[in-house]
mmCIF file of C-alpha atoms in Angstrom:
data_model
loop_
_atom_site.group_PDB
_atom_site.id
_atom_site.type_symbol
_atom_site.label_atom_id
_atom_site.label_comp_id
_atom_site.label_asym_id
_atom_site.label_seq_id
_atom_site.Cartn_x
_atom_site.Cartn_y
_atom_site.Cartn_z
ATOM 1 C CA MET A 1116 107.023 123.072 72.959
ATOM 2 C CA PRO A 1117 104.618 120.102 71.381
ATOM 3 C CA GLU A 1118 105.607 118.992 68.209
ATOM 4 C CA HIS A 1119 101.418 119.958 66.734
ATOM 5 C CA PRO A 1120 100.416 117.344 64.564
ATOM 6 C CA ASP A 1121 98.686 117.846 61.653
ATOM 7 C CA LEU A 1122 94.800 117.876 62.341
ATOM 8 C CA SER A 1123 93.798 119.798 59.047
ATOM 9 C CA SER A 1124 91.953 116.380 57.386
ATOM 10 C CA GLY A 1125 90.277 116.393 60.703
ATOM 11 C CA ILE A 1126 90.592 113.752 63.118
ATOM 12 C CA HIS A 1127 87.130 112.622 63.486
ATOM 13 C CA ALA A 1128 85.680 115.616 62.738
ATOM 14 C CA ASP A 1129 82.400 115.368 63.200
ATOM 15 C CA PHE A 1130 82.436 112.846 67.076
ATOM 16 C CA SER A 1131 81.157 115.062 69.773
ATOM 17 C CA LEU A 1132 82.416 115.068 72.992
ATOM 18 C CA ASN A 1133 80.384 112.739 74.386
ATOM 19 C CA ASP A 1134 81.356 110.704 70.885
ATOM 20 C CA TRP A 1135 85.354 111.153 72.125
ATOM 21 C CA LEU A 1136 84.703 109.524 75.189
ATOM 22 C CA ALA A 1137 82.550 106.923 74.477
ATOM 23 C CA TYR A 1138 85.106 106.233 71.559
ATOM 24 C CA ILE A 1139 88.125 106.166 73.794
ATOM 25 C CA GLU A 1140 86.253 103.405 76.742
ATOM 26 C CA ALA A 1141 86.202 101.229 73.946
ATOM 27 C CA LEU A 1142 89.530 101.455 72.543
ATOM 28 C CA HIS A 1143 91.507 99.267 75.251
ATOM 29 C CA PRO A 1144 90.036 96.204 75.635
ATOM 30 C CA LYS A 1145 90.729 96.558 79.503
ATOM 31 C CA ASP A 1146 89.639 99.598 81.972
ATOM 32 C CA ILE A 1147 93.301 98.881 83.859
ATOM 33 C CA GLU A 1148 96.261 98.291 82.270
ATOM 34 C CA MET A 1149 99.242 98.659 84.608
ATOM 35 C CA GLY A 1150 102.939 100.159 82.124
ATOM 36 C CA LEU A 1151 104.462 102.502 81.080
ATOM 37 C CA GLY A 1152 105.567 102.117 77.872
ATOM 38 C CA ARG A 1153 102.173 103.036 75.444
ATOM 39 C CA VAL A 1154 101.758 106.091 77.652
ATOM 40 C CA ASN A 1155 106.296 106.879 77.174
ATOM 41 C CA GLN A 1156 104.974 105.707 73.612
ATOM 42 C CA VAL A 1157 102.825 108.474 71.589
ATOM 43 C CA LYS A 1158 104.951 111.496 74.281
ATOM 44 C CA GLN A 1159 108.197 110.356 72.445
ATOM 45 C CA ARG A 1160 105.274 111.066 69.058
ATOM 46 C CA LEU A 1161 104.279 113.659 70.465
ATOM 47 C CA ASN A 1162 107.788 115.530 71.642
ATOM 48 C CA LEU A 1163 105.769 116.808 74.478
ATOM 49 C CA GLN A 1164 108.074 118.890 75.922
ATOM 50 C CA TYR A 1165 107.486 121.703 78.600
ATOM 51 C CA ASN A 1166 109.298 123.915 80.668
ATOM 52 C CA PHE A 1167 107.376 124.356 83.763
ATOM 53 C CA PRO A 1168 107.385 122.719 87.715
ATOM 54 C CA VAL A 1169 105.538 120.000 88.106
ATOM 55 C CA ILE A 1170 103.684 118.510 90.932
ATOM 56 C CA THR A 1171 103.248 114.438 90.802
ATOM 57 C CA VAL A 1172 101.066 113.791 93.996
ATOM 58 C CA ALA A 1173 100.053 109.685 95.092
ATOM 59 C CA GLY A 1174 98.387 108.920 97.836
ATOM 60 C CA THR A 1175 95.567 106.204 99.379
ATOM 61 C CA ASN A 1176 93.604 108.918 100.379
ATOM 62 C CA GLY A 1177 94.291 112.960 100.488
ATOM 63 C CA LYS A 1178 95.530 113.611 97.274
ATOM 64 C CA GLY A 1179 92.929 115.379 95.058
ATOM 65 C CA SER A 1180 92.683 117.637 98.801
ATOM 66 C CA THR A 1181 96.178 117.750 98.281
ATOM 67 C CA CYS A 1182 95.964 119.210 94.934
ATOM 68 C CA ALA A 1183 92.951 121.565 95.776
ATOM 69 C CA MET A 1184 95.021 123.412 98.521
ATOM 70 C CA LEU A 1185 97.770 123.428 95.772
ATOM 71 C CA GLU A 1186 96.078 124.382 92.722
ATOM 72 C CA HIS A 1187 94.544 127.189 95.021
ATOM 73 C CA ILE A 1188 97.145 128.845 97.180
ATOM 74 C CA TYR A 1189 99.739 129.457 94.006
ATOM 75 C CA HIS A 1190 96.401 130.503 92.010
ATOM 76 C CA ALA A 1191 96.660 132.821 94.765
ATOM 77 C CA ALA A 1192 100.040 133.862 94.615
ATOM 78 C CA GLY A 1193 99.070 134.572 90.196
ATOM 79 C CA TYR A 1194 101.086 132.469 88.492
ATOM 80 C CA ARG A 1195 98.651 130.136 85.625
ATOM 81 C CA VAL A 1196 98.468 126.846 87.345
ATOM 82 C CA ALA A 1197 97.356 123.679 85.706
ATOM 83 C CA SER A 1198 95.849 120.672 87.157
ATOM 84 C CA TYR A 1199 94.527 117.510 86.788
ATOM 85 C CA SER A 1200 92.788 115.335 88.912
ATOM 86 C CA SER A 1201 90.697 112.378 88.709
ATOM 87 C CA PRO A 1202 87.857 110.874 88.735
ATOM 88 C CA HIS A 1203 85.095 113.380 87.441
ATOM 89 C CA LEU A 1204 81.911 113.823 88.745
ATOM 90 C CA LEU A 1205 79.496 115.705 86.239
ATOM 91 C CA ARG A 1206 81.274 116.635 83.589
ATOM 92 C CA TYR A 1207 84.501 115.310 81.939
ATOM 93 C CA SER A 1208 86.540 118.435 81.774
ATOM 94 C CA GLU A 1209 86.430 119.205 85.401
ATOM 95 C CA ARG A 1210 89.869 116.536 85.107
ATOM 96 C CA ILE A 1211 91.534 119.472 83.343
ATOM 97 C CA ARG A 1212 91.737 122.691 84.756
ATOM 98 C CA VAL A 1213 94.090 125.776 83.638
ATOM 99 C CA ALA A 1214 93.569 128.797 85.938
ATOM 100 C CA ARG A 1215 91.128 127.311 87.553
ATOM 101 C CA HIS A 1216 88.759 127.033 84.964
ATOM 102 C CA GLU A 1217 86.963 123.790 83.036
ATOM 103 C CA ILE A 1218 89.141 123.045 79.726
ATOM 104 C CA SER A 1219 86.232 123.416 77.892
ATOM 105 C CA ASN A 1220 85.012 121.208 75.315
ATOM 106 C CA GLU A 1221 86.549 122.441 72.041
ATOM 107 C CA ALA A 1222 90.219 122.429 73.954
ATOM 108 C CA LEU A 1223 89.523 119.568 74.434
ATOM 109 C CA ILE A 1224 88.613 117.815 71.608
ATOM 110 C CA ARG A 1225 91.690 118.815 70.570
ATOM 111 C CA ALA A 1226 94.002 117.697 72.610
ATOM 112 C CA PHE A 1227 92.244 114.148 71.973
ATOM 113 C CA GLN A 1228 92.813 114.605 68.392
ATOM 114 C CA ALA A 1229 95.755 115.674 69.057
ATOM 115 C CA ILE A 1230 96.748 111.753 70.863
ATOM 116 C CA GLU A 1231 94.758 110.232 68.497
ATOM 117 C CA SER A 1232 96.752 111.690 65.415
ATOM 118 C CA ALA A 1233 100.443 110.573 66.867
ATOM 119 C CA ARG A 1234 99.099 107.029 68.681
ATOM 120 C CA GLN A 1235 98.194 105.281 65.834
ATOM 121 C CA GLU A 1236 98.179 101.695 66.639
ATOM 122 C CA ILE A 1237 98.794 102.095 69.801
ATOM 123 C CA GLN A 1238 96.234 100.856 72.260
ATOM 124 C CA LEU A 1239 95.361 103.989 75.121
ATOM 125 C CA THR A 1240 93.342 103.366 78.029
ATOM 126 C CA TYR A 1241 91.049 105.557 78.951
ATOM 127 C CA PHE A 1242 92.483 106.883 80.675
ATOM 128 C CA GLU A 1243 95.636 107.199 79.745
ATOM 129 C CA TYR A 1244 94.653 108.641 76.962
ATOM 130 C CA GLY A 1245 92.720 111.771 79.124
ATOM 131 C CA THR A 1246 96.438 111.682 80.827
ATOM 132 C CA LEU A 1247 98.459 112.239 77.546
ATOM 133 C CA ALA A 1248 96.013 115.103 76.566
ATOM 134 C CA ALA A 1249 95.281 117.644 79.636
ATOM 135 C CA MET A 1250 99.797 117.679 79.599
ATOM 136 C CA TRP A 1251 99.602 118.809 75.777
ATOM 137 C CA HIS A 1252 96.400 121.424 76.438
ATOM 138 C CA PHE A 1253 98.866 121.977 79.063
ATOM 139 C CA CYS A 1254 101.998 122.411 77.237
ATOM 140 C CA ASN A 1255 100.598 124.123 74.772
ATOM 141 C CA ALA A 1256 98.824 127.032 77.991
ATOM 142 C CA ASP A 1257 101.280 128.951 78.409
ATOM 143 C CA VAL A 1258 101.349 127.782 82.578
ATOM 144 C CA ASP A 1259 103.817 128.317 85.658
ATOM 145 C CA VAL A 1260 102.656 124.693 87.236
ATOM 146 C CA ALA A 1261 100.881 121.816 86.512
ATOM 147 C CA ILE A 1262 99.826 119.457 89.774
ATOM 148 C CA LEU A 1263 99.514 116.835 88.172
ATOM 149 C CA GLU A 1264 97.129 114.126 90.909
ATOM 150 C CA VAL A 1265 98.152 110.160 89.997
ATOM 151 C CA GLY A 1266 95.015 108.097 89.295
ATOM 152 C CA LEU A 1267 95.743 104.413 90.302
ATOM 153 C CA GLY A 1268 99.161 103.739 92.127
ATOM 154 C CA GLY A 1269 101.714 105.514 91.069
ATOM 155 C CA ARG A 1270 105.468 104.071 89.645
ATOM 156 C CA LEU A 1271 103.491 102.602 86.765
ATOM 157 C CA ASP A 1272 100.283 105.387 86.384
ATOM 158 C CA ALA A 1273 100.177 107.230 83.636
ATOM 159 C CA VAL A 1274 100.803 110.193 85.438
ATOM 160 C CA ASN A 1275 104.820 108.679 86.796
ATOM 161 C CA VAL A 1276 106.347 109.094 82.394
ATOM 162 C CA PHE A 1277 106.760 113.149 83.198
ATOM 163 C CA GLU A 1278 109.517 114.514 85.576
ATOM 164 C CA PRO A 1279 108.279 115.634 88.524
ATOM 165 C CA SER A 1280 109.368 119.015 89.735
ATOM 166 C CA CYS A 1281 108.284 118.099 93.110
ATOM 167 C CA ALA A 1282 106.070 114.795 94.650
ATOM 168 C CA ILE A 1283 104.399 113.986 97.721
ATOM 169 C CA VAL A 1284 103.040 111.000 98.403
ATOM 170 C CA THR A 1285 99.356 111.564 100.835
ATOM 171 C CA SER A 1286 99.078 108.454 102.412
ATOM 172 C CA VAL A 1287 100.034 104.131 101.964
ATOM 173 C CA ASP A 1288 97.303 102.096 102.424
ATOM 174 C CA LEU A 1289 95.044 99.151 101.618
ATOM 175 C CA ASP A 1290 92.938 99.623 98.039
ATOM 176 C CA HIS A 1291 93.533 98.535 94.387
ATOM 177 C CA MET A 1292 94.849 95.553 96.031
ATOM 178 C CA ASP A 1293 94.591 93.864 93.199
ATOM 179 C CA PHE A 1294 96.925 96.082 90.472
ATOM 180 C CA LEU A 1295 98.004 97.215 94.266
ATOM 181 C CA GLY A 1296 99.599 94.586 96.143
ATOM 182 C CA TYR A 1297 97.938 92.911 99.806
ATOM 183 C CA THR A 1298 100.218 94.380 102.316
ATOM 184 C CA ARG A 1299 101.272 98.454 102.916
ATOM 185 C CA GLU A 1300 104.634 97.306 102.216
ATOM 186 C CA LEU A 1301 104.163 96.786 99.127
ATOM 187 C CA ILE A 1302 101.753 100.058 98.194
ATOM 188 C CA GLY A 1303 103.889 101.583 99.854
ATOM 189 C CA ALA A 1304 106.365 100.357 97.037
ATOM 190 C CA GLU A 1305 104.581 101.430 94.357
ATOM 191 C CA LYS A 1306 103.741 104.804 94.385
ATOM 192 C CA ALA A 1307 106.829 105.683 96.058
ATOM 193 C CA GLY A 1308 107.856 105.206 91.997
ATOM 194 C CA ILE A 1309 106.927 108.598 92.229
ATOM 195 C CA PHE A 1310 109.712 109.951 93.386
ATOM 196 C CA ARG A 1311 112.872 110.526 91.634
ATOM 197 C CA ALA A 1312 116.780 111.649 92.750
ATOM 198 C CA ASN A 1313 117.762 114.388 93.718
ATOM 199 C CA ILE A 1314 114.271 116.305 93.828
ATOM 200 C CA PRO A 1315 111.577 116.937 96.833
ATOM 201 C CA ALA A 1316 109.991 113.525 98.189
ATOM 202 C CA ILE A 1317 107.171 114.824 100.755
ATOM 203 C CA CYS A 1318 105.111 111.551 103.066
ATOM 204 C CA GLY A 1319 102.160 112.717 104.970
ATOM 205 C CA ASP A 1320 101.622 109.134 106.797
ATOM 206 C CA LEU A 1321 102.543 109.266 110.071
ATOM 207 C CA SER A 1322 103.370 105.508 109.356
ATOM 208 C CA PRO A 1323 105.193 105.408 106.271
ATOM 209 C CA PRO A 1324 106.205 102.170 105.298
ATOM 210 C CA GLN A 1325 109.980 100.615 105.183
ATOM 211 C CA SER A 1326 109.547 100.378 101.116
ATOM 212 C CA LEU A 1327 108.718 103.653 100.255
ATOM 213 C CA ILE A 1328 111.480 105.209 102.843
ATOM 214 C CA ASN A 1329 113.936 102.282 101.707
ATOM 215 C CA TYR A 1330 113.346 103.346 97.816
ATOM 216 C CA ALA A 1331 113.653 107.169 98.488
ATOM 217 C CA GLU A 1332 116.814 107.183 99.691
ATOM 218 C CA GLY A 1333 118.080 104.080 97.057
ATOM 219 C CA ILE A 1334 117.963 105.408 94.606
ATOM 220 C CA GLY A 1335 118.888 109.511 96.420
ATOM 221 C CA ALA A 1336 115.475 111.160 96.682
ATOM 222 C CA ASP A 1337 115.436 114.227 98.869
ATOM 223 C CA LEU A 1338 112.967 112.617 101.455
ATOM 224 C CA LYS A 1339 110.961 114.656 103.538
ATOM 225 C CA LEU A 1340 108.859 112.488 106.239
ATOM 226 C CA ILE A 1341 105.942 114.061 108.106
ATOM 227 C CA GLN A 1342 107.054 114.594 112.503
ATOM 228 C CA HIS A 1343 110.050 114.086 111.884
ATOM 229 C CA ASP A 1344 111.896 116.671 108.834
ATOM 230 C CA PHE A 1345 107.994 118.811 109.165
ATOM 231 C CA GLN A 1346 106.137 118.878 112.022
ATOM 232 C CA PHE A 1347 102.166 120.904 112.377
ATOM 233 C CA GLU A 1348 100.310 122.478 115.303
ATOM 234 C CA ARG A 1349 96.857 123.114 115.753
ATOM 235 C CA ASP A 1350 94.881 126.051 118.098
ATOM 236 C CA GLN A 1351 92.318 126.659 118.237
ATOM 237 C CA SER A 1352 91.802 128.163 114.915
ATOM 238 C CA CYS A 1353 94.497 128.196 113.452
ATOM 239 C CA TRP A 1354 97.446 125.771 112.870
ATOM 240 C CA ARG A 1355 101.000 126.753 112.721
ATOM 241 C CA PHE A 1356 104.023 124.675 110.490
ATOM 242 C CA SER A 1357 107.304 124.107 111.387
ATOM 243 C CA SER A 1358 110.626 122.799 109.138
ATOM 244 C CA PRO A 1359 114.265 123.782 109.584
ATOM 245 C CA GLN A 1360 113.231 125.695 106.911
ATOM 246 C CA CYS A 1361 110.370 128.112 108.023
ATOM 247 C CA THR A 1362 107.811 128.258 110.138
ATOM 248 C CA LEU A 1363 105.199 129.951 109.925
ATOM 249 C CA ASP A 1364 102.269 130.264 112.987
ATOM 250 C CA ALA A 1365 98.891 131.518 112.258
ATOM 251 C CA LEU A 1366 97.357 130.020 109.625
ATOM 252 C CA PRO A 1367 94.051 129.211 109.156
ATOM 253 C CA MET A 1368 92.150 125.844 109.220
ATOM 254 C CA PRO A 1369 91.944 125.012 105.758
ATOM 255 C CA ALA A 1370 88.640 125.267 104.125
ATOM 256 C CA LEU A 1371 88.417 122.121 103.579
ATOM 257 C CA VAL A 1372 86.450 119.881 106.217
ATOM 258 C CA GLY A 1373 88.359 117.173 108.497
ATOM 259 C CA ASP A 1374 91.123 117.122 111.458
ATOM 260 C CA PHE A 1375 93.606 115.482 108.867
ATOM 261 C CA GLN A 1376 93.464 118.429 105.943
ATOM 262 C CA LEU A 1377 95.669 119.678 108.205
ATOM 263 C CA TYR A 1378 98.787 116.816 106.967
ATOM 264 C CA ASN A 1379 97.463 116.959 103.684
ATOM 265 C CA ALA A 1380 98.378 120.854 104.213
ATOM 266 C CA SER A 1381 101.286 120.480 105.754
ATOM 267 C CA CYS A 1382 102.810 118.144 102.824
ATOM 268 C CA VAL A 1383 101.298 121.158 100.581
ATOM 269 C CA MET A 1384 103.296 124.193 102.847
ATOM 270 C CA THR A 1385 106.587 121.608 102.673
ATOM 271 C CA ALA A 1386 106.457 121.592 98.484
ATOM 272 C CA ILE A 1387 105.670 124.725 98.288
ATOM 273 C CA GLN A 1388 108.828 125.909 100.348
ATOM 274 C CA SER A 1389 110.851 122.681 98.686
ATOM 275 C CA LEU A 1390 109.646 125.314 94.929
ATOM 276 C CA GLN A 1391 109.300 128.966 97.260
ATOM 277 C CA SER A 1392 113.152 129.003 94.619
ATOM 278 C CA VAL A 1393 111.579 128.309 91.491
ATOM 279 C CA LEU A 1394 107.510 130.096 92.766
ATOM 280 C CA PRO A 1395 108.127 132.718 95.201
ATOM 281 C CA VAL A 1396 105.085 132.487 97.158
ATOM 282 C CA SER A 1397 103.543 134.618 100.582
ATOM 283 C CA LYS A 1398 101.941 133.790 103.601
ATOM 284 C CA GLU A 1399 99.489 136.193 102.244
ATOM 285 C CA ALA A 1400 99.145 133.890 99.761
ATOM 286 C CA ILE A 1401 98.586 130.720 101.630
ATOM 287 C CA CYS A 1402 96.661 132.189 103.588
ATOM 288 C CA ASP A 1403 93.634 132.785 101.106
ATOM 289 C CA GLY A 1404 94.271 129.734 99.016
ATOM 290 C CA LEU A 1405 93.537 128.143 102.249
ATOM 291 C CA LEU A 1406 90.359 129.467 103.013
ATOM 292 C CA THR A 1407 88.685 129.860 99.099
ATOM 293 C CA VAL A 1408 90.176 125.578 98.876
ATOM 294 C CA ARG A 1409 87.059 123.741 96.849
ATOM 295 C CA LEU A 1410 87.169 120.454 96.641
ATOM 296 C CA HIS A 1411 83.065 118.603 96.018
ATOM 297 C CA GLY A 1412 82.485 115.839 96.822
ATOM 298 C CA ARG A 1413 84.387 115.392 100.147
ATOM 299 C CA TYR A 1414 82.198 116.404 103.134
ATOM 300 C CA GLN A 1415 80.434 118.595 100.455
ATOM 301 C CA TYR A 1416 77.174 119.849 101.340
ATOM 302 C CA LEU A 1417 74.625 119.759 98.880
ATOM 303 C CA SER A 1418 71.181 122.034 100.442
ATOM 304 C CA SER A 1419 70.429 121.997 104.195
ATOM 305 C CA LYS A 1420 66.457 121.203 105.717
ATOM 306 C CA PRO A 1421 67.399 118.430 105.542
ATOM 307 C CA ASP A 1422 71.519 117.867 104.834
ATOM 308 C CA VAL A 1423 72.553 116.273 102.113
ATOM 309 C CA ILE A 1424 76.220 115.889 102.470
ATOM 310 C CA LEU A 1425 77.990 114.112 99.502
ATOM 311 C CA ASP A 1426 81.739 112.457 100.527
ATOM 312 C CA VAL A 1427 82.724 109.694 97.956
ATOM 313 C CA ALA A 1428 84.314 107.928 100.912
ATOM 314 C CA HIS A 1429 85.634 105.305 98.740
ATOM 315 C CA ASN A 1430 88.155 102.029 100.909
ATOM 316 C CA PRO A 1431 87.944 102.042 104.526
ATOM 317 C CA HIS A 1432 89.953 104.230 104.661
ATOM 318 C CA ALA A 1433 88.584 107.153 103.878
ATOM 319 C CA ALA A 1434 85.435 106.225 105.749
ATOM 320 C CA LYS A 1435 87.028 106.506 109.050
ATOM 321 C CA SER A 1436 88.234 110.202 108.366
ATOM 322 C CA LEU A 1437 84.748 110.537 107.385
ATOM 323 C CA ALA A 1438 83.273 108.812 109.986
ATOM 324 C CA ALA A 1439 85.200 111.317 112.296
ATOM 325 C CA ASN A 1440 83.824 113.845 110.136
ATOM 326 C CA LEU A 1441 80.129 112.933 111.121
ATOM 327 C CA LYS A 1442 80.891 112.412 114.469
ATOM 328 C CA ASN A 1443 81.412 116.417 115.249
ATOM 329 C CA THR A 1444 78.914 117.096 113.108
ATOM 330 C CA ALA A 1445 75.969 117.865 115.636
ATOM 331 C CA THR A 1446 72.589 116.636 114.090
ATOM 332 C CA GLN A 1447 69.113 116.269 116.382
ATOM 333 C CA GLY A 1448 67.661 113.586 113.384
ATOM 334 C CA LYS A 1449 68.661 111.213 111.860
ATOM 335 C CA THR A 1450 71.144 109.726 109.405
ATOM 336 C CA ILE A 1451 70.948 107.225 105.859
ATOM 337 C CA ALA A 1452 73.693 106.217 103.674
ATOM 338 C CA VAL A 1453 72.500 106.705 101.027
ATOM 339 C CA PHE A 1454 75.437 103.425 99.419
ATOM 340 C CA ALA A 1455 76.602 102.732 96.742
ATOM 341 C CA MET A 1456 79.572 101.777 95.566
ATOM 342 C CA LEU A 1457 81.996 99.614 92.328
ATOM 343 C CA ALA A 1458 81.953 96.429 93.041
ATOM 344 C CA ASP A 1459 86.014 95.567 93.276
ATOM 345 C CA LYS A 1460 86.080 98.033 96.746
ATOM 346 C CA ASP A 1461 86.686 96.594 100.288
ATOM 347 C CA ILE A 1462 82.564 97.036 100.131
ATOM 348 C CA ARG A 1463 82.273 95.053 104.287
ATOM 349 C CA GLY A 1464 85.598 96.531 104.994
ATOM 350 C CA VAL A 1465 83.365 100.300 104.554
ATOM 351 C CA ILE A 1466 81.436 99.423 105.841
ATOM 352 C CA GLN A 1467 82.217 98.832 109.149
ATOM 353 C CA ALA A 1468 84.588 102.156 109.623
ATOM 354 C CA ILE A 1469 81.343 104.247 109.329
ATOM 355 C CA ALA A 1470 78.173 102.072 110.989
ATOM 356 C CA GLY A 1471 78.382 103.839 114.203
ATOM 357 C CA GLU A 1472 77.437 106.728 112.933
ATOM 358 C CA VAL A 1473 74.300 105.123 110.237
ATOM 359 C CA ASP A 1474 71.184 105.360 111.316
ATOM 360 C CA GLU A 1475 69.309 104.402 108.444
ATOM 361 C CA TRP A 1476 70.693 102.870 105.143
ATOM 362 C CA TYR A 1477 69.722 103.414 101.176
ATOM 363 C CA VAL A 1478 71.138 100.764 99.307
ATOM 364 C CA SER A 1479 71.031 101.416 95.178
ATOM 365 C CA GLY A 1480 73.197 99.579 92.441
ATOM 366 C CA ILE A 1481 75.694 101.483 89.820
ATOM 367 C CA SER A 1482 74.526 101.536 86.546
ATOM 368 C CA HIS A 1483 78.308 100.856 85.851
ATOM 369 C CA VAL A 1484 79.946 97.808 84.987
ATOM 370 C CA ARG A 1485 82.444 97.958 87.621
ATOM 371 C CA GLY A 1486 79.000 98.647 89.905
ATOM 372 C CA ALA A 1487 77.692 96.182 92.709
ATOM 373 C CA ASP A 1488 74.196 95.212 93.078
ATOM 374 C CA ALA A 1489 71.625 96.450 95.287
ATOM 375 C CA LEU A 1490 71.390 93.315 96.626
ATOM 376 C CA THR A 1491 75.023 92.076 97.072
ATOM 377 C CA ILE A 1492 75.316 95.377 98.788
ATOM 378 C CA HIS A 1493 72.181 94.510 101.237
ATOM 379 C CA GLN A 1494 73.857 91.416 101.923
ATOM 380 C CA LEU A 1495 76.419 92.463 103.265
ATOM 381 C CA VAL A 1496 75.441 94.940 105.224
ATOM 382 C CA ASN A 1497 72.857 92.382 106.453
ATOM 383 C CA ALA A 1498 75.272 90.634 107.580
ATOM 384 C CA GLU A 1499 77.933 93.235 109.688
ATOM 385 C CA LEU A 1500 74.290 95.274 110.741
ATOM 386 C CA PRO A 1501 72.005 92.154 111.436
ATOM 387 C CA ASP A 1502 69.969 95.199 113.631
ATOM 388 C CA ALA A 1503 70.385 97.805 110.441
ATOM 389 C CA VAL A 1504 66.933 99.324 109.290
ATOM 390 C CA ILE A 1505 68.237 98.731 104.769
ATOM 391 C CA ARG A 1506 65.550 100.180 102.345
ATOM 392 C CA LEU A 1507 66.919 98.992 98.544
ATOM 393 C CA PHE A 1508 66.849 100.937 96.035
ATOM 394 C CA ASP A 1509 66.894 100.319 92.148
ATOM 395 C CA GLY A 1510 69.186 103.816 92.120
ATOM 396 C CA VAL A 1511 71.162 106.703 93.435
ATOM 397 C CA LYS A 1512 68.184 109.176 92.705
ATOM 398 C CA ASN A 1513 64.804 107.089 93.540
ATOM 399 C CA ALA A 1514 67.086 106.929 97.034
ATOM 400 C CA THR A 1515 67.868 110.759 97.174
ATOM 401 C CA SER A 1516 63.895 112.054 96.209
ATOM 402 C CA LYS A 1517 62.184 114.492 98.584
ATOM 403 C CA PRO A 1518 60.403 112.572 100.143
ATOM 404 C CA VAL A 1519 63.110 110.741 101.420
ATOM 405 C CA LEU A 1520 65.341 113.339 102.278
ATOM 406 C CA MET A 1521 62.200 115.221 104.017
ATOM 407 C CA LEU A 1522 63.308 115.925 107.816
ATOM 408 C CA MET A 1523 66.292 113.800 107.330
ATOM 409 C CA LYS A 1524 70.114 114.083 107.155
ATOM 410 C CA MET A 1525 71.315 112.103 104.215
ATOM 411 C CA ILE A 1526 75.319 111.203 103.557
ATOM 412 C CA GLU A 1527 75.436 109.968 100.108
ATOM 413 C CA LEU A 1528 78.241 107.063 99.426
ATOM 414 C CA SER A 1529 79.935 107.005 96.075
ATOM 415 C CA TYR A 1530 81.983 105.935 93.750
#
């Protein structure tokens, strides 16, 4: 259990949750600063210790879906599950959940106070602060298992200061190149940094970079590769998972949309089987979790007539999956992309990936320091698609007003 700091003095006792979030966002001069030194120091001061298994999940895409499936399956099996994910869509508390319930504002403030008391002179980034707060909360919440989603990369991500019982890399592709490198080999080495000696190291990428394999073998991790150490086969309405340890037939398709979700689900099955001795799970719980899993922002239907679909595809790899889902979605009207992105993303690559499934583009800026403005996005769309119908809006809200949506299918890309 962590050492409880003395909060009797009421550190920032007058702070609301919004005050705290503004405070920690301004605490560090950089949005992102790679490295584990600061987090490790504060972790040691907090005396954060835990006796529950931790599953760490990294990957360019698919880690959110993988975490959600793990969370729902272990919950269905009767475990008290902790889950930490990022980013959030509407509320910061979405990031920190126990027993599938978001952390309360009061509990989140207590966690922030604990981190503030321990960090003293150490400058933490927004993500580092939140990661420590989440794990402090989990250590005090009597949980059975914690699922931690890596924010960026793996090796130098704040989540990586916590020792996992199992580590998953869902996929490796080009994203965050300024921090992780400009090749899959460099990025693969960064993501492999979550692997540990003698623990299951699972990879769901069909063509994993050699750097990832070399790292896992070099440290003596128990590496398990899709289509080599575990496989899946799809039938018309169900699927089959197989590995040397077990075979599971007639599994229901995950409730998350897309055939690619079976790659994530196969990683989930491998993790569950790897931890079966400490966290037994029945096939019934697996089926229940797969059927009930939900994840906001992943091909999420918001309304119909017109169909309004939300997807947070923010790199070309994710956009290709989104395009495949759109292609498989029957529609009688137009497909309009309400399109806004951060400036440091591969906007051109996303446009190229989704272009064949979009009839009109409603582009908007994002009111964030990292957001691309509408004019920049307009120029990039026009450069790739000179004949495209493009309309500018001063905000996503205006682009999705009722008159705009009438009799149209809309897809909203954000983040």
